[in-house]
Backbone as JSON, one array per atom type, in Angstrom:
{
  "sequence": "MCSSCRKKTRSASAHETRVQATYGLGPGEYAEMFRLQGGKCAICRQTRQQRLSVDHCHKSGVVRGLLCRRCNSQLIARGARDSPVILRNAADYLEDPPAIRFIGKRYHREDGKK",
  "N": [[117.52, 84.73, 180.25], [114.84, 83.86, 182.32], [112.9, 85.72, 184.79], [112.28, 84.19, 187.04], [114.17, 82.09, 186.98], [116.48, 83.63, 187.19], [116.18, 84.67, 189.76], [116.38, 82.32, 191.32], [119.03, 81.62, 190.75], [120.44, 83.81, 191.84], [119.73, 83.48, 194.54], [120.88, 80.97, 195.14], [123.57, 81.61, 194.77], [123.95, 83.58, 196.76], [123.48, 82.02, 199.02], [125.64, 80.18, 198.9], [127.81, 81.97, 199.18], [127.32, 82.96, 201.78], [127.52, 80.58, 203.3], [130.18, 79.91, 202.82], [131.53, 82.1, 204.0], [130.63, 81.95, 206.66], [131.11, 79.32, 207.59], [133.56, 78.5, 206.65], [133.75, 76.93, 204.4], [134.89, 75.85, 201.23], [134.5, 76.9, 197.74], [131.84, 75.19, 196.31], [131.88, 73.13, 198.22], [129.71, 72.79, 199.99], [127.76, 71.84, 198.2], [129.02, 69.49, 197.44], [129.1, 68.06, 199.9], [126.33, 67.79, 200.23], [125.74, 66.18, 198.02], [127.27, 63.87, 198.65], [125.98, 63.06, 200.94], [123.74, 62.12, 199.84], [121.73, 63.92, 199.37], [120.22, 64.03, 201.62], [119.21, 64.51, 205.06], [121.68, 64.07, 207.55], [121.0, 62.75, 209.87], [118.12, 62.01, 210.24], [117.77, 61.01, 207.76], [116.07, 61.88, 205.78], [114.74, 63.46, 202.85], [114.33, 66.92, 202.12], [112.3, 69.79, 201.29], [113.41, 72.28, 201.68], [116.66, 73.88, 201.91], [119.36, 72.06, 203.39], [120.65, 72.5, 206.67], [123.84, 73.75, 207.69], [125.52, 72.04, 210.05], [127.27, 72.51, 213.1], [129.72, 72.01, 215.7], [129.17, 73.57, 218.73], [131.07, 74.02, 220.64], [133.71, 73.48, 219.64], [133.53, 74.49, 217.07], [133.76, 72.99, 214.77], [132.62, 71.93, 211.63], [130.08, 69.6, 211.13], [128.26, 68.36, 209.38], [125.37, 68.14, 207.18], [122.11, 68.97, 208.09], [118.55, 68.54, 208.38], [116.2, 71.12, 209.2], [114.61, 70.4, 211.38], [116.03, 68.29, 212.7], [118.37, 69.67, 213.26], [117.56, 71.64, 215.05], [115.67, 70.66, 216.92], [116.06, 68.03, 217.77], [116.34, 66.17, 220.11], [114.42, 67.23, 221.75], [111.93, 66.81, 220.53], [110.97, 64.95, 218.03], [112.8, 62.68, 218.15], [112.71, 61.33, 220.57], [110.96, 59.18, 220.68], [111.93, 57.43, 218.85], [114.13, 55.01, 218.41], [115.81, 54.44, 216.23], [116.34, 56.96, 215.05], [117.67, 58.15, 217.2], [119.93, 56.47, 217.38], [121.07, 57.01, 214.87], [121.65, 59.71, 215.28], [123.58, 59.54, 217.33], [125.61, 58.12, 215.96], [126.18, 60.03, 214.0], [127.2, 62.17, 215.56], [129.49, 60.97, 216.62], [130.99, 60.34, 214.36], [131.24, 62.57, 212.28], [129.95, 63.32, 209.06], [130.9, 65.46, 207.46], [133.59, 65.87, 208.15], [134.75, 63.54, 207.19], [134.24, 63.91, 204.45], [135.21, 66.5, 203.6], [137.23, 67.27, 205.3], [138.34, 69.1, 208.24], [136.45, 71.96, 208.87], [135.72, 75.19, 210.12], [133.25, 76.89, 212.02], [132.64, 80.35, 211.88], [132.37, 82.89, 214.09], [131.96, 85.62, 213.5], [131.7, 85.59, 210.79], [133.87, 86.24, 209.28], [136.98, 85.75, 207.52]],
  "CA": [[117.1, 84.01, 181.44], [113.6, 84.42, 182.85], [113.06, 86.31, 186.13], [112.23, 83.11, 188.03], [115.49, 81.43, 186.96], [117.45, 84.61, 187.68], [116.0, 84.73, 191.21], [116.94, 81.08, 191.87], [120.49, 81.7, 190.61], [120.91, 84.77, 192.86], [119.53, 82.87, 195.85], [121.9, 79.94, 195.31], [124.86, 82.29, 194.9], [123.98, 84.22, 198.08], [123.61, 80.94, 200.0], [127.02, 79.68, 198.87], [128.67, 83.01, 199.75], [127.11, 82.99, 203.23], [128.06, 79.34, 203.86], [131.64, 80.01, 202.76], [131.98, 83.09, 204.99], [130.27, 81.56, 208.02], [131.6, 78.0, 208.0], [134.89, 78.23, 206.11], [133.69, 75.96, 203.31], [135.36, 76.35, 199.96], [133.51, 76.87, 196.67], [131.33, 73.87, 195.94], [131.95, 72.11, 199.27], [128.35, 72.51, 200.46], [127.14, 70.99, 197.18], [129.66, 68.17, 197.51], [128.57, 67.39, 201.09], [124.95, 67.47, 199.92], [125.78, 65.04, 197.1], [127.78, 62.7, 199.35], [124.95, 62.63, 201.89], [122.6, 61.65, 199.06], [120.67, 64.92, 199.41], [119.39, 63.74, 202.8], [119.68, 64.87, 206.4], [122.61, 63.06, 208.05], [120.44, 62.04, 211.03], [116.83, 61.34, 209.98], [117.92, 60.44, 206.42], [114.93, 62.31, 204.96], [114.96, 64.59, 201.95], [113.46, 68.04, 202.48], [112.12, 70.79, 200.24], [114.3, 73.4, 201.95], [118.07, 73.55, 202.02], [119.81, 71.49, 204.65], [121.46, 73.43, 207.47], [125.21, 73.34, 208.02], [125.6, 71.83, 211.49], [128.63, 72.6, 213.64], [129.86, 71.86, 217.15], [129.2, 74.9, 219.32], [132.26, 74.14, 221.49], [134.93, 73.55, 218.83], [133.28, 75.17, 215.81], [133.95, 72.08, 213.65], [131.45, 71.6, 210.83], [129.85, 68.15, 211.23], [127.5, 67.84, 208.26], [124.15, 68.85, 206.8], [120.93, 68.46, 208.77], [117.3, 69.25, 208.16], [115.97, 72.08, 210.3], [114.06, 69.71, 212.55], [117.12, 67.61, 213.42], [119.34, 70.66, 213.7], [117.09, 72.5, 216.14], [114.77, 70.07, 217.91], [116.22, 66.58, 217.72], [116.0, 65.46, 221.34], [113.22, 67.82, 222.34], [110.65, 66.4, 219.93], [110.77, 63.71, 217.28], [113.67, 61.54, 218.37], [112.52, 60.64, 221.85], [110.21, 57.95, 220.48], [112.49, 56.69, 217.72], [115.49, 54.52, 218.65], [116.6, 54.53, 214.99], [116.8, 58.34, 214.93], [118.67, 58.37, 218.25], [121.17, 55.78, 216.97], [121.64, 57.8, 213.77], [122.21, 60.93, 215.87], [124.82, 59.17, 218.02], [126.6, 57.83, 214.92], [126.51, 61.31, 213.39], [128.06, 62.95, 216.46], [130.77, 60.27, 216.78], [131.71, 60.3, 213.09], [130.56, 63.55, 211.42], [130.24, 63.12, 207.64], [131.65, 66.57, 206.85], [135.02, 65.67, 208.36], [135.15, 62.5, 206.23], [134.13, 64.37, 203.08], [135.99, 67.69, 203.23], [138.19, 67.62, 206.35], [137.79, 70.01, 209.25], [136.15, 73.36, 208.59], [135.27, 75.76, 211.38], [132.27, 77.97, 212.07], [133.24, 81.63, 212.23], [131.37, 83.67, 214.82], [131.68, 86.9, 212.86], [131.57, 85.42, 209.35], [135.07, 86.73, 208.61], [138.05, 84.76, 207.32]],
  "C": [[115.83, 84.68, 181.98], [113.82, 84.91, 184.29], [113.04, 85.24, 187.22], [113.58, 82.39, 188.12], [116.57, 82.36, 187.52], [117.39, 84.69, 189.21], [116.6, 83.5, 191.89], [118.46, 81.11, 191.84], [121.07, 82.65, 191.65], [120.82, 84.18, 194.25], [120.59, 81.82, 196.12], [123.27, 80.56, 195.51], [125.0, 82.94, 196.27], [124.15, 83.17, 199.17], [125.04, 80.44, 200.05], [127.98, 80.69, 199.48], [128.55, 83.04, 201.27], [127.71, 81.75, 203.9], [129.58, 79.39, 203.87], [132.15, 80.94, 203.85], [131.75, 82.61, 206.42], [130.95, 80.29, 208.48], [132.96, 77.63, 207.42], [134.89, 77.18, 205.01], [134.19, 76.62, 202.03], [134.26, 76.29, 198.91], [133.11, 75.43, 196.33], [131.32, 72.82, 197.04], [130.58, 71.8, 199.88], [127.67, 71.55, 199.48], [127.73, 69.59, 197.21], [129.19, 67.4, 198.74], [127.14, 66.93, 200.84], [124.89, 66.22, 199.03], [126.21, 63.77, 197.83], [126.82, 62.19, 200.42], [123.68, 62.17, 201.16], [121.43, 62.63, 199.06], [119.76, 64.78, 200.61], [120.03, 64.27, 204.07], [120.55, 63.74, 206.92], [122.05, 62.27, 209.23], [119.14, 61.31, 210.67], [116.79, 60.7, 208.6], [116.74, 60.77, 205.5], [115.37, 63.42, 204.01], [113.96, 65.68, 202.35], [113.36, 68.99, 201.3], [113.09, 71.95, 200.42], [115.75, 72.93, 202.01], [118.37, 72.92, 203.37], [120.71, 72.5, 205.35], [122.86, 72.87, 207.66], [125.28, 73.25, 209.54], [127.05, 71.92, 211.92], [128.59, 72.42, 215.15], [129.99, 73.26, 217.74], [130.38, 75.09, 220.27], [133.51, 74.35, 220.64], [134.76, 74.35, 217.55], [133.4, 74.27, 214.6], [132.62, 71.8, 212.95], [131.3, 70.08, 210.82], [129.12, 67.59, 210.02], [126.27, 68.68, 207.99], [122.95, 68.16, 207.44], [119.69, 69.22, 208.32], [117.07, 70.16, 209.36], [115.45, 71.4, 211.55], [115.18, 69.05, 213.35], [118.11, 68.61, 213.98], [118.85, 71.43, 214.93], [116.31, 71.79, 217.24], [114.91, 68.57, 218.05], [115.75, 65.88, 218.99], [114.67, 65.96, 221.9], [111.92, 67.25, 221.78], [110.72, 65.0, 219.32], [111.59, 62.51, 217.67], [113.34, 60.74, 219.61], [111.75, 59.33, 221.72], [110.77, 57.07, 219.37], [113.93, 56.26, 217.99], [116.38, 54.63, 217.41], [117.16, 55.94, 214.83], [117.87, 58.63, 215.98], [119.99, 57.68, 217.92], [121.86, 56.55, 215.84], [122.29, 59.07, 214.3], [123.53, 60.63, 216.57], [125.92, 58.87, 217.01], [127.1, 59.12, 214.27], [127.47, 62.11, 214.26], [129.43, 62.3, 216.64], [131.61, 60.29, 215.51], [131.04, 61.25, 212.09], [130.94, 63.38, 209.95], [131.06, 64.24, 207.01], [133.15, 66.38, 207.01], [135.54, 64.6, 207.41], [135.2, 63.05, 204.82], [135.1, 65.49, 202.73], [137.06, 68.06, 204.24], [137.56, 68.62, 207.3], [137.64, 71.42, 208.7], [135.53, 73.9, 209.86], [134.28, 76.89, 211.18], [132.99, 79.24, 212.5], [132.16, 82.48, 212.86], [130.98, 84.94, 214.08], [131.54, 86.8, 211.34], [132.78, 85.89, 208.57], [136.09, 85.61, 208.5], [139.21, 85.04, 208.22]]
}
């Protein structure tokens, strides 16, 4: 295996380990959510070059789905205010989170421990 491929493999493995420890996802569940969302952000429905973020409710800890960084961090503050479609998608997402449909309830862990 070349060094570039080895680096990508290590990075993917580290990401899966972190997602499992932080959000309680089982092996392959991030990849399955990504596949079921069509590789797109659950709100803006855009594909991105970077990994999608695991979004969770900060009150209950329930994992809701995968979002691009923009939607995860700045949805109302920036891009959505002029786009009724994005706002409707965001409301639908919050009312019926795709992660719960796909994998059931998983919870964010504050300390990353099981």
